[in-house]
Backbone as CSV, one residue per row, in Angstrom:
resi,resn,N_x,N_y,N_z,CA_x,CA_y,CA_z,C_x,C_y,C_z
1,MET,150.931,165.622,85.003,149.913,164.694,84.463,150.377,164.169,83.112
2,PRO,150.331,162.875,82.844,150.774,162.328,81.567,150.037,162.965,80.404
3,ARG,150.703,163.101,79.246,150.077,163.745,78.095,148.834,163.006,77.622
4,LEU,148.838,161.659,77.719,147.674,160.882,77.302,146.474,161.247,78.152
5,LEU,146.673,161.380,79.469,145.579,161.728,80.358,145.111,163.138,80.084
6,ILE,146.078,164.041,79.818,145.721,165.412,79.470,144.849,165.429,78.229
7,SER,145.233,164.614,77.232,144.470,164.539,75.987,143.042,164.121,76.253
8,ILE,142.875,163.064,77.060,141.538,162.551,77.341,140.717,163.582,78.099
9,VAL,141.351,164.236,79.072,140.641,165.235,79.868,140.207,166.400,79.000
10,PHE,141.126,166.894,78.135,140.802,168.016,77.268,139.647,167.685,76.346
11,LEU,139.712,166.500,75.695,138.677,166.127,74.745,137.348,165.929,75.457
12,SER,137.389,165.236,76.604,136.163,164.990,77.349,135.524,166.292,77.782
13,ALA,136.338,167.220,78.252,135.809,168.497,78.700,135.189,169.265,77.547
14,ALA,135.839,169.196,76.387,135.313,169.913,75.226,133.996,169.332,74.767
15,VAL,133.928,167.994,74.753,132.720,167.323,74.285,131.549,167.557,75.207
16,HIS,131.796,167.421,76.508,130.698,167.489,77.468,130.351,168.912,77.888
17,SER,131.004,169.899,77.317,130.636,171.287,77.598,130.400,172.011,76.289
18,ALA,129.569,171.406,75.442,129.287,171.984,74.125,128.679,173.372,74.253
19,ALA,127.995,173.619,75.362,127.368,174.914,75.546,128.401,176.033,75.550
20,SER,129.620,175.725,75.996,130.660,176.746,76.044,131.080,177.183,74.662
21,PHE,130.766,176.357,73.649,131.057,176.714,72.257,129.825,177.353,71.609
22,GLY,128.757,177.509,72.392,127.552,178.120,71.856,126.562,177.135,71.309
23,PHE,126.675,175.835,71.644,125.771,174.822,71.141,124.829,174.399,72.254
24,ALA,123.563,174.706,72.126,122.578,174.272,73.115,122.214,172.831,72.866
25,LYS,121.853,172.105,73.933,121.461,170.718,73.787,120.152,170.642,73.021
26,PRO,120.082,169.897,71.901,118.873,169.865,71.090,117.748,169.126,71.781
27,SER,116.536,169.581,71.502,115.367,168.886,72.023,115.002,167.755,71.087
28,VAL,114.078,166.907,71.499,113.683,165.756,70.690,113.131,166.202,69.360
29,ASN,112.466,167.374,69.345,111.802,167.829,68.122,112.734,168.583,67.181
30,ASP,113.973,168.774,67.599,114.897,169.519,66.736,115.247,168.774,65.467
31,GLY,115.196,167.429,65.512,115.461,166.640,64.316,116.906,166.223,64.182
32,VAL,117.111,165.132,63.463,118.462,164.573,63.346,119.397,165.471,62.558
33,ASN,118.856,166.300,61.647,119.731,167.175,60.876,120.406,168.207,61.760
34,VAL,119.660,168.727,62.755,120.237,169.696,63.676,121.321,169.037,64.518
35,ILE,121.047,167.795,65.002,122.025,167.057,65.805,123.290,166.829,65.004
36,SER,123.110,166.392,63.752,124.266,166.122,62.905,125.071,167.391,62.667
37,GLY,124.360,168.505,62.413,125.037,169.766,62.163,125.804,170.240,63.377
38,GLN,125.221,170.111,64.575,125.904,170.533,65.789,127.116,169.655,66.073
39,ARG,126.973,168.335,65.830,128.101,167.440,66.052,129.248,167.813,65.123
40,ARG,128.907,168.142,63.888,129.951,168.501,62.929,130.676,169.765,63.373
41,ARG,129.912,170.783,63.812,130.543,172.027,64.246,131.374,171.814,65.506
42,LEU,130.889,170.934,66.394,131.638,170.653,67.610,132.949,169.946,67.288
43,LEU,132.900,168.999,66.343,134.124,168.320,65.933,135.103,169.305,65.318
44,GLN,134.569,170.226,64.512,135.441,171.222,63.902,136.054,172.134,64.962
45,SER,135.228,172.525,65.951,135.702,173.433,66.989,136.757,172.782,67.872
46,THR,136.613,171.470,68.116,137.542,170.787,69.019,138.659,170.065,68.293
47,ALA,138.685,170.158,66.966,139.706,169.435,66.194,141.110,169.846,66.615
48,SER,141.346,171.167,66.779,142.685,171.616,67.140,143.075,171.136,68.526
49,ILE,142.102,171.107,69.470,142.385,170.610,70.816,142.714,169.129,70.762
50,THR,141.895,168.382,70.032,142.067,166.930,69.939,143.419,166.577,69.348
51,VAL,143.738,167.165,68.209,144.974,166.824,67.512,146.193,167.300,68.282
52,ALA,146.164,168.548,68.755,147.324,169.097,69.451,147.641,168.327,70.721
53,SER,146.605,167.960,71.483,146.853,167.249,72.729,147.293,165.820,72.473
54,TRP,146.759,165.199,71.424,147.113,163.805,71.147,148.518,163.685,70.594
55,THR,148.935,164.661,69.779,150.263,164.587,69.165,151.296,165.390,69.935
56,GLY,150.865,165.953,71.054,151.822,166.726,71.846,152.104,168.089,71.252
57,GLY,151.157,168.576,70.376,151.321,169.902,69.807,152.455,169.975,68.810
58,LEU,152.710,168.919,68.087,153.833,168.890,67.145,153.634,169.903,66.031
59,SER,154.692,170.491,65.584,154.630,171.472,64.511,154.842,170.799,63.174
60,SER,154.720,171.600,62.118,154.879,171.056,60.765,156.314,170.643,60.483
61,SER,157.235,170.916,61.415,158.640,170.556,61.205,158.928,169.095,61.545
62,THR,157.898,168.357,61.995,158.076,166.939,62.286,158.668,166.232,61.065
63,PRO,159.724,165.408,61.242,160.416,164.805,60.100,159.634,163.662,59.457
64,TRP,158.538,164.012,58.761,157.764,162.971,58.083,158.570,162.397,56.928
65,LEU,158.392,161.113,56.702,159.161,160.421,55.678,158.765,160.903,54.290
66,SER,159.754,161.129,53.440,159.494,161.571,52.074,159.001,160.402,51.228
67,PRO,158.228,160.692,50.160,157.771,159.634,49.265,158.948,158.899,48.631
68,ALA,158.704,157.659,48.236,159.761,156.866,47.611,160.207,157.513,46.305
69,SER,161.464,157.306,45.963,162.005,157.877,44.734,161.467,157.117,43.527
70,ALA,161.653,157.693,42.355,161.200,157.050,41.128,161.900,155.710,40.928
71,GLU,163.169,155.649,41.343,163.930,154.405,41.219,163.319,153.312,42.090
72,ASP,162.936,153.678,43.324,162.312,152.709,44.220,160.949,152.267,43.692
73,ALA,160.209,153.231,43.133,158.884,152.917,42.602,158.990,151.943,41.428
74,ALA,160.088,152.057,40.686,160.271,151.188,39.526,160.599,149.755,39.948
75,ALA,161.218,149.592,41.121,161.557,148.257,41.622,160.308,147.646,42.243
76,GLU,159.414,147.239,41.401,158.077,146.831,41.838,158.094,145.545,42.659
77,VAL,157.334,145.559,43.756,157.163,144.386,44.605,155.957,143.591,44.083
78,PRO,156.130,142.297,43.787,154.998,141.491,43.296,153.850,141.483,44.306
79,MET,152.628,141.618,43.794,151.442,141.675,44.641,150.509,140.502,44.340
80,LYS,149.655,140.192,45.298,148.621,139.173,45.099,147.305,139.712,45.634
81,ARG,146.205,139.269,45.054,144.888,139.763,45.475,144.271,138.832,46.510
82,PHE,143.749,139.425,47.567,143.009,138.661,48.571,141.549,139.104,48.513
83,VAL,140.671,138.139,48.185,139.233,138.387,48.186,138.659,137.711,49.423
84,ASP,138.035,138.480,50.274,137.511,137.942,51.528,136.599,136.751,51.256
85,ASN,136.918,135.612,51.906,136.148,134.389,51.675,135.084,134.141,52.742
86,ALA,134.848,135.132,53.586,133.804,134.984,54.607,132.431,135.144,53.960
87,ASN,131.400,134.795,54.689,130.029,134.945,54.209,129.255,135.816,55.201
88,PRO,128.981,137.076,54.831,129.223,137.690,53.527,130.673,138.157,53.357
89,SER,131.088,138.275,52.094,132.423,138.772,51.792,132.444,140.276,52.054
90,LEU,133.460,140.736,52.806,133.456,142.119,53.263,134.423,143.045,52.542
91,PHE,135.483,142.494,51.928,136.480,143.389,51.337,137.358,142.662,50.322
92,VAL,138.105,143.474,49.584,139.120,143.000,48.639,140.354,143.862,48.838
93,ILE,141.545,143.234,48.785,142.775,143.998,48.953,143.927,143.287,48.258
94,ASP,144.860,144.061,47.712,146.096,143.517,47.160,147.188,143.638,48.216
95,VAL,147.941,142.561,48.433,149.032,142.580,49.410,150.295,142.037,48.734
96,PRO,151.474,142.376,49.243,152.708,141.823,48.677,152.671,140.296,48.651
97,GLN,153.169,139.739,47.578,153.091,138.292,47.353,153.751,137.488,48.460
98,ARG,154.809,138.018,49.061,155.549,137.265,50.078,154.861,137.300,51.444
99,PHE,153.843,138.140,51.617,153.178,138.295,52.910,152.332,137.069,53.254
100,PHE,152.332,136.670,54.531,151.349,135.698,54.999,150.021,136.433,55.142
101,SER,148.926,135.719,55.110,147.597,136.325,55.245,146.747,135.499,56.195
102,ILE,146.083,136.157,57.138,145.196,135.477,58.081,143.864,136.209,58.133
103,ARG,142.795,135.512,57.784,141.436,136.063,57.926,140.837,135.479,59.194
104,ARG,140.570,136.318,60.183,140.029,135.848,61.458,138.644,135.224,61.259
105,SER,138.447,134.046,61.856,137.154,133.374,61.723,136.701,132.694,63.009
106,ALA,137.629,132.476,63.963,137.277,131.793,65.205,136.339,132.645,66.045
107,LYS,135.417,131.985,66.710,134.462,132.682,67.559,135.228,133.421,68.656
108,GLY,134.903,134.685,68.830,135.594,135.500,69.828,136.703,136.339,69.230
109,ASP,137.318,135.836,68.139,138.345,136.622,67.456,137.724,137.764,66.660
110,LEU,136.540,137.498,66.097,135.876,138.502,65.286,135.229,139.558,66.174
111,PRO,135.275,140.824,65.758,134.649,141.879,66.557,133.134,141.739,66.576
112,ASP,132.531,142.038,67.709,131.083,142.000,67.834,130.469,143.064,66.930
113,ALA,129.384,142.710,66.243,128.771,143.628,65.283,128.235,144.889,65.946
114,LYS,127.886,144.819,67.233,127.325,145.973,67.928,128.377,146.802,68.652
115,THR,129.412,146.126,69.190,130.421,146.843,69.964,131.724,147.054,69.204
116,GLY,131.970,146.224,68.180,133.211,146.324,67.433,134.405,145.762,68.169
117,GLN,134.167,145.000,69.246,135.250,144.465,70.057,135.296,142.944,70.012
118,GLY,136.514,142.416,69.951,136.755,140.985,70.024,138.064,140.788,70.762
119,ARG,138.549,139.557,70.789,139.818,139.318,71.485,140.961,140.080,70.845
120,ARG,140.815,140.399,69.572,141.859,141.133,68.845,141.366,142.521,68.437
121,GLY,140.582,143.123,69.304,140.043,144.445,68.998,139.070,144.358,67.839
122,GLY,139.226,145.256,66.875,138.345,145.244,65.712,138.970,144.596,64.495
123,THR,140.134,143.936,64.658,140.870,143.368,63.524,140.203,142.107,62.988
124,ILE,139.990,142.051,61.673,139.418,140.865,61.041,140.383,140.220,60.043
125,PHE,141.454,140.926,59.677,142.399,140.399,58.692,143.790,140.958,58.983
126,THR,144.791,140.095,58.859,146.176,140.518,59.044,147.051,139.891,57.967
127,ALA,147.965,140.667,57.428,148.955,140.157,56.478,150.284,140.808,56.831
128,GLY,151.389,140.108,56.537,152.654,140.740,56.866,153.881,139.912,56.578
129,ASP,155.016,140.513,56.848,156.324,139.881,56.735,157.034,140.147,58.053
130,MET,157.031,139.170,58.943,157.579,139.365,60.281,159.088,139.583,60.273
131,SER,159.772,139.093,59.248,161.224,139.286,59.183,161.578,140.757,59.027
132,LYS,160.641,141.542,58.491,160.850,142.975,58.308,159.928,143.819,59.183
133,ALA,159.090,143.159,59.981,158.124,143.867,60.842,157.184,144.738,60.019
134,GLU,156.786,144.221,58.846,155.824,144.925,58.001,154.450,144.268,58.171
135,VAL,153.433,145.087,58.401,152.113,144.553,58.727,151.017,145.338,58.020
136,ILE,150.008,144.593,57.555,148.777,145.186,57.033,147.629,144.626,57.867
137,ALA,146.767,145.498,58.374,145.638,145.051,59.190,144.359,145.716,58.717
138,VAL,143.286,144.915,58.670,141.958,145.428,58.324,141.092,145.357,59.579
139,GLU,140.455,146.465,59.913,139.592,146.532,61.089,138.160,146.867,60.678
140,ARG,137.219,146.442,61.537,135.801,146.699,61.267,135.070,146.928,62.588
141,PHE,134.332,148.018,62.667,133.561,148.315,63.869,132.489,149.357,63.527
142,PRO,131.449,149.465,64.353,130.355,150.408,64.064,130.812,151.861,64.187
143,ILE,130.486,152.680,63.204,130.820,154.095,63.275,130.117,154.727,64.464
144,ARG,128.956,154.207,64.817,128.204,154.722,65.962,129.022,154.605,67.259
145,LYS,129.705,153.453,67.412,130.475,153.225,68.632,131.682,154.160,68.708
146,LEU,132.309,154.429,67.561,133.449,155.341,67.546,133.054,156.688,68.130
147,LEU,131.868,157.160,67.760,131.403,158.457,68.244,130.950,158.393,69.694
148,GLU,130.167,157.362,70.025,129.626,157.247,71.384,130.726,157.087,72.429
149,GLU,131.766,156.330,72.095,132.855,156.104,73.047,133.617,157.391,73.360
150,GLU,133.519,158.370,72.455,134.188,159.649,72.675,133.223,160.715,73.185
151,GLY,131.951,160.327,73.423,130.976,161.265,73.973,130.213,162.082,72.955
152,TYR,130.309,161.721,71.663,129.593,162.452,70.632,128.211,161.850,70.375
153,GLU,127.293,162.683,69.897,125.944,162.239,69.554,125.994,161.419,68.275
154,ALA,125.566,160.152,68.352,125.621,159.264,67.178,124.264,159.231,66.488
155,SER,123.812,160.382,66.027,122.535,160.488,65.333,122.748,161.222,64.020
156,GLY,121.714,161.268,63.222,121.817,161.949,61.944,122.446,161.063,60.885
157,ASP,122.991,161.681,59.863,123.582,160.957,58.741,124.975,160.452,59.117
158,LEU,125.106,159.140,59.270,126.397,158.530,59.601,126.967,157.749,58.415
159,SER,126.437,158.007,57.227,126.873,157.257,56.050,128.058,157.906,55.341
160,LYS,128.394,159.145,55.739,129.506,159.852,55.111,130.314,160.588,56.177
161,PHE,131.633,160.568,56.032,132.482,161.320,56.946,132.190,162.810,56.840
162,SER,131.843,163.253,55.635,131.573,164.671,55.430,130.356,165.134,56.216
163,SER,129.463,164.211,56.564,128.286,164.559,57.363,128.560,164.440,58.858
164,ILE,129.606,163.693,59.210,129.906,163.429,60.624,130.704,164.556,61.254
165,GLY,131.728,165.044,60.557,132.531,166.108,61.150,133.817,166.379,60.412
166,ASP,134.706,167.092,61.067,135.977,167.494,60.491,136.863,166.272,60.227
167,PRO,137.399,166.108,59.007,138.211,164.930,58.666,139.410,164.718,59.582
168,THR,140.120,165.798,59.953,141.293,165.650,60.823,140.889,165.164,62.205
169,ALA,139.775,165.668,62.726,139.299,165.226,64.037,138.882,163.762,63.990
170,ILE,138.244,163.340,62.900,137.823,161.942,62.758,139.044,161.034,62.671
171,ALA,140.055,161.444,61.895,141.288,160.656,61.798,141.933,160.521,63.170
172,THR,141.873,161.568,63.977,142.440,161.523,65.314,141.670,160.559,66.212
173,LEU,140.334,160.537,66.081,139.534,159.594,66.863,139.871,158.157,66.479
174,LEU,140.092,157.915,65.189,140.478,156.575,64.733,141.838,156.189,65.309
175,LEU,142.754,157.144,65.338,144.075,156.897,65.916,143.954,156.594,67.408
176,ARG,143.158,157.376,68.121,142.961,157.161,69.559,142.392,155.774,69.820
177,ARG,141.422,155.354,69.027,140.811,154.041,69.213,141.824,152.929,68.986
178,ARG,142.663,153.114,67.976,143.661,152.088,67.664,144.731,152.004,68.756
179,GLU,145.103,153.142,69.302,146.123,153.163,70.347,145.662,152.433,71.606
180,LYS,144.351,152.469,71.870,143.818,151.815,73.065,144.063,150.309,73.041
181,ASP,144.136,149.726,71.834,144.310,148.282,71.706,145.765,147.843,71.758
182,LYS,146.694,148.813,71.816,148.108,148.457,71.801,148.541,147.898,73.148
183,PRO,149.352,146.839,73.142,149.836,146.278,74.403,150.951,147.124,74.996
184,GLY,151.099,147.049,76.318,152.223,147.700,76.978,152.175,149.209,76.923
185,THR,153.340,149.800,76.969,153.449,151.270,77.009,154.251,151.771,75.818
186,GLN,153.860,151.350,74.626,154.556,151.802,73.430,154.353,153.304,73.240
187,ASN,155.299,153.932,72.523,155.132,155.342,72.192,153.914,155.520,71.302
188,ARG,153.234,156.620,71.504,152.048,156.879,70.700,152.410,157.265,69.272
189,SER,151.513,156.939,68.361,151.703,157.361,66.976,151.303,158.822,66.836
190,GLU,151.892,159.487,65.861,151.591,160.893,65.600,150.888,161.003,64.251
191,LEU,149.798,161.735,64.219,149.046,161.943,62.989,149.703,163.024,62.142
192,ASN,149.945,162.708,60.880,150.422,163.709,59.929,149.195,164.463,59.415
193,ARG,148.953,165.629,59.972,147.739,166.381,59.637,147.685,166.755,58.158
194,ASP,148.849,166.968,57.544,148.874,167.342,56.125,148.465,166.188,55.214
195,SER,148.486,164.961,55.755,148.163,163.794,54.926,146.674,163.486,54.895
196,VAL,145.894,164.109,55.767,144.461,163.798,55.865,143.742,164.272,54.607
197,ALA,143.010,163.348,53.961,142.285,163.678,52.732,140.947,162.956,52.712
198,LEU,139.928,163.639,52.239,138.581,163.084,52.138,138.211,162.929,50.674
199,SER,137.633,161.786,50.313,137.246,161.536,48.921,136.071,162.448,48.534
200,PRO,135.886,162.694,47.241,134.793,163.565,46.793,133.406,163.118,47.252
201,ASP,133.194,161.790,47.397,131.874,161.315,47.832,131.703,161.342,49.345
202,GLY,132.772,161.722,50.072,132.675,161.861,51.520,132.696,160.558,52.290
203,GLN,132.928,159.434,51.611,132.863,158.130,52.278,134.223,157.529,52.611
204,THR,135.297,158.103,52.105,136.629,157.524,52.318,137.594,158.571,52.839
205,LEU,138.316,158.193,53.887,139.262,159.084,54.547,140.641,158.425,54.519
206,THR,141.667,159.144,54.083,143.024,158.615,54.067,143.932,159.513,54.904
207,PHE,144.948,158.907,55.531,145.869,159.655,56.366,147.092,158.792,56.657
208,SER,148.113,159.395,57.275,149.317,158.634,57.630,149.738,158.962,59.056
209,LEU,150.490,158.029,59.650,150.927,158.136,61.037,152.420,157.858,61.120
210,ARG,153.038,158.274,62.222,154.441,157.951,62.456,154.643,157.687,63.945
211,GLN,155.431,156.683,64.261,155.656,156.288,65.645,157.138,156.035,65.881
212,GLU,157.666,156.574,66.964,159.051,156.291,67.340,159.088,154.983,68.130
213,ILE,160.022,154.106,67.788,160.168,152.821,68.454,161.260,152.934,69.516
214,ASP,160.953,152.468,70.713,161.957,152.491,71.781,163.142,151.596,71.421
215,VAL,164.353,152.118,71.574,165.583,151.371,71.303,166.342,151.219,72.613
216,GLN,166.554,149.986,73.032,167.226,149.734,74.313,168.720,150.053,74.261
217,LYS,169.336,149.740,73.108,170.779,149.973,72.965,171.048,150.717,71.652
218,PRO,170.834,152.035,71.663,171.015,152.828,70.431,172.427,152.749,69.867
219,GLU,173.421,152.601,70.754,174.806,152.539,70.266,175.049,151.262,69.462
220,LEU,174.398,150.155,69.863,174.525,148.900,69.128,173.800,148.993,67.792
221,LEU,172.630,149.639,67.800,171.866,149.838,66.558,172.665,150.700,65.586
222,LEU,173.329,151.705,66.108,174.140,152.577,65.261,175.297,151.800,64.646
223,GLU,175.892,150.924,65.424,177.021,150.127,64.943,176.590,149.136,63.870
224,GLN,175.407,148.516,64.060,174.957,147.468,63.140,174.206,148.001,61.926
225,GLU,173.381,149.040,62.147,172.510,149.523,61.077,172.844,150.921,60.581
226,GLY,173.718,151.622,61.324,174.070,152.979,60.917,173.040,154.025,61.323
227,ILE,172.093,153.657,62.180,171.076,154.591,62.679,170.952,154.411,64.187
228,SER,170.564,155.472,64.869,170.435,155.398,66.327,168.977,155.494,66.785
229,GLU,168.068,155.767,65.836,166.639,155.872,66.151,165.842,154.998,65.194
230,LEU,164.698,154.509,65.673,163.807,153.721,64.834,162.427,154.371,64.794
231,PHE,161.892,154.493,63.583,160.554,155.036,63.412,159.750,154.095,62.519
232,ARG,158.431,154.071,62.759,157.522,153.280,61.935,156.515,154.214,61.281
233,THR,156.365,154.079,59.972,155.388,154.868,59.229,154.188,153.994,58.875
234,THR,153.005,154.542,59.039,151.763,153.827,58.732,150.918,154.661,57.781
235,VAL,150.423,154.021,56.726,149.459,154.674,55.832,148.115,153.986,56.052
236,ALA,147.031,154.756,56.000,145.729,154.211,56.368,144.612,154.738,55.481
237,LYS,143.565,153.934,55.416,142.348,154.331,54.716,141.154,153.835,55.529
238,ALA,140.200,154.708,55.770,138.956,154.340,56.459,137.803,154.604,55.498
239,THR,136.822,153.712,55.491,135.720,153.862,54.551,134.377,153.464,55.163
240,LEU,133.327,154.111,54.703,131.956,153.791,55.098,131.192,153.213,53.906
241,ALA,131.933,152.753,52.883,131.330,152.305,51.634,130.567,150.994,51.748
242,SER,130.692,150.285,52.888,129.927,149.035,53.035,128.445,149.318,53.252
243,ASN,128.111,150.570,53.624,126.713,151.004,53.769,125.893,150.127,54.705
244,ASP,126.529,149.675,55.798,125.819,148.845,56.771,126.038,149.354,58.201
245,GLY,126.480,150.589,58.311,126.725,151.159,59.627,128.087,150.807,60.203
246,GLN,128.868,150.019,59.463,130.195,149.604,59.923,131.278,150.426,59.222
247,LEU,132.252,150.844,59.994,133.427,151.498,59.422,134.482,150.430,59.196
248,MET,135.093,150.434,58.028,136.188,149.515,57.746,137.442,150.333,57.471
249,ALA,138.556,149.880,58.035,139.809,150.620,57.883,140.960,149.662,57.642
250,VAL,141.918,150.109,56.850,143.129,149.330,56.613,144.327,150.167,57.045
251,PHE,145.261,149.537,57.752,146.483,150.182,58.212,147.666,149.357,57.699
252,ALA,148.605,149.989,57.001,149.787,149.297,56.481,151.028,150.022,56.985
253,SER,151.940,149.276,57.632,153.087,149.946,58.253,154.389,149.191,58.055
254,ALA,155.484,149.949,58.159,156.834,149.381,58.060,157.802,150.329,58.746
255,LEU,158.962,149.800,59.129,160.015,150.656,59.648,160.457,151.610,58.549
256,ASP,160.866,152.814,58.936,161.179,153.842,57.942,162.200,153.396,56.909
257,GLN,163.229,152.643,57.347,164.273,152.259,56.403,163.738,151.326,55.321
258,ASP,162.664,150.617,55.604,162.027,149.767,54.595,160.943,150.528,53.834
259,TYR,160.220,151.366,54.569,159.143,152.119,53.923,159.679,153.094,52.877
260,ALA,160.913,153.560,53.074,161.498,154.536,52.157,161.836,153.937,50.791
261,GLY,161.776,152.612,50.671,162.106,151.950,49.408,160.907,151.322,48.732
262,PRO,161.128,150.278,47.926,160.041,149.621,47.195,158.930,149.084,48.096
263,ASP,159.275,148.667,49.317,158.247,148.132,50.211,157.209,149.194,50.563
264,GLY,157.668,150.438,50.692,156.730,151.517,50.986,155.759,151.737,49.846
265,VAL,156.262,151.639,48.625,155.399,151.762,47.446,154.356,150.649,47.454
266,ALA,154.786,149.434,47.795,153.871,148.286,47.822,152.802,148.452,48.900
267,LEU,153.187,148.956,50.058,152.214,149.151,51.132,151.201,150.228,50.765
268,GLN,151.658,151.274,50.103,150.731,152.305,49.650,149.769,151.739,48.606
269,LYS,150.277,150.874,47.731,149.411,150.225,46.735,148.359,149.355,47.417
270,ALA,148.769,148.670,48.479,147.827,147.818,49.213,146.684,148.654,49.782
271,VAL,147.030,149.779,50.387,146.005,150.662,50.959,145.102,151.216,49.862
272,ASP,145.702,151.642,48.757,144.913,152.185,47.634,143.962,151.145,47.060
273,SER,144.376,149.869,47.079,143.567,148.812,46.458,142.395,148.362,47.342
274,PHE,142.452,148.695,48.628,141.447,148.209,49.580,140.053,148.728,49.234
275,LEU,139.115,147.788,49.101,137.724,148.133,48.804,136.800,147.373,49.741
276,ALA,135.883,148.086,50.365,134.866,147.438,51.208,133.689,147.077,50.318
277,THR,133.147,145.889,50.525,132.029,145.403,49.724,130.733,146.037,50.208
278,ASP,129.946,146.547,49.266,128.656,147.167,49.603,127.682,146.101,50.091
279,GLN,127.311,146.174,51.370,126.428,145.169,51.962,124.944,145.503,51.773
280,SER,124.659,146.730,51.371,123.258,147.142,51.227,122.585,146.485,50.018
281,ALA,123.429,146.027,49.072,122.885,145.419,47.852,122.564,143.944,48.030
282,LYS,122.794,143.382,49.255,122.600,141.951,49.469,121.334,141.661,50.246
């Protein structure tokens, strides 16, 4: 059975048999706090199953890319600020000056507010440098749908990741959702579990991913570039700071040979600069 199918079966079985973990199905009178608490414990209990099955049980020896050197950090890439010009304005982000920028606005391109789906998935903004295959993407979709699509109870406090469940399990669900939108049969990305971090206010989650790129002629790549394998590193941030029930996430990626230098520093700066606009104040 393919590992992807195994992953889905394992997660589905874990979710739909909560009783096996000692969680009884709550009654209507139990209240949303009990539902939220049980969902959190279930996410924590199934986090190891979810992550291990999705990443193929990778160990900590996975060759994650090292941070850029001080010399690379000093070779600063010029940045420019993009302030969302939609109405309402949803985010602000700094991107490398040389990057093209596209804010989706055509009907059908934008994700539906209730389902989070459009012709381009949940993507509302893209920036990048195609000559280097470097891309920054901003996505937006309801946090409720992320949970419901995986079989979790979408009740209780959904305004903070800390109230929803285990950060590593949530990062894995975000990765799974993103992989579903990928065309063809690309290799799956692997979550760096050590990179998962939750902000003190519980509203922002950061993590990184790595994906091996299929190489048709490794011997030619070795001759031309001096490498026989290609990997792509992605840094990401997900936030619930818009306070409107929508999760917003930014993903910035580059091939390892570019990410290891100044471009990687710039992409990390882009992710760090990303801010979702608080919609509750409007």
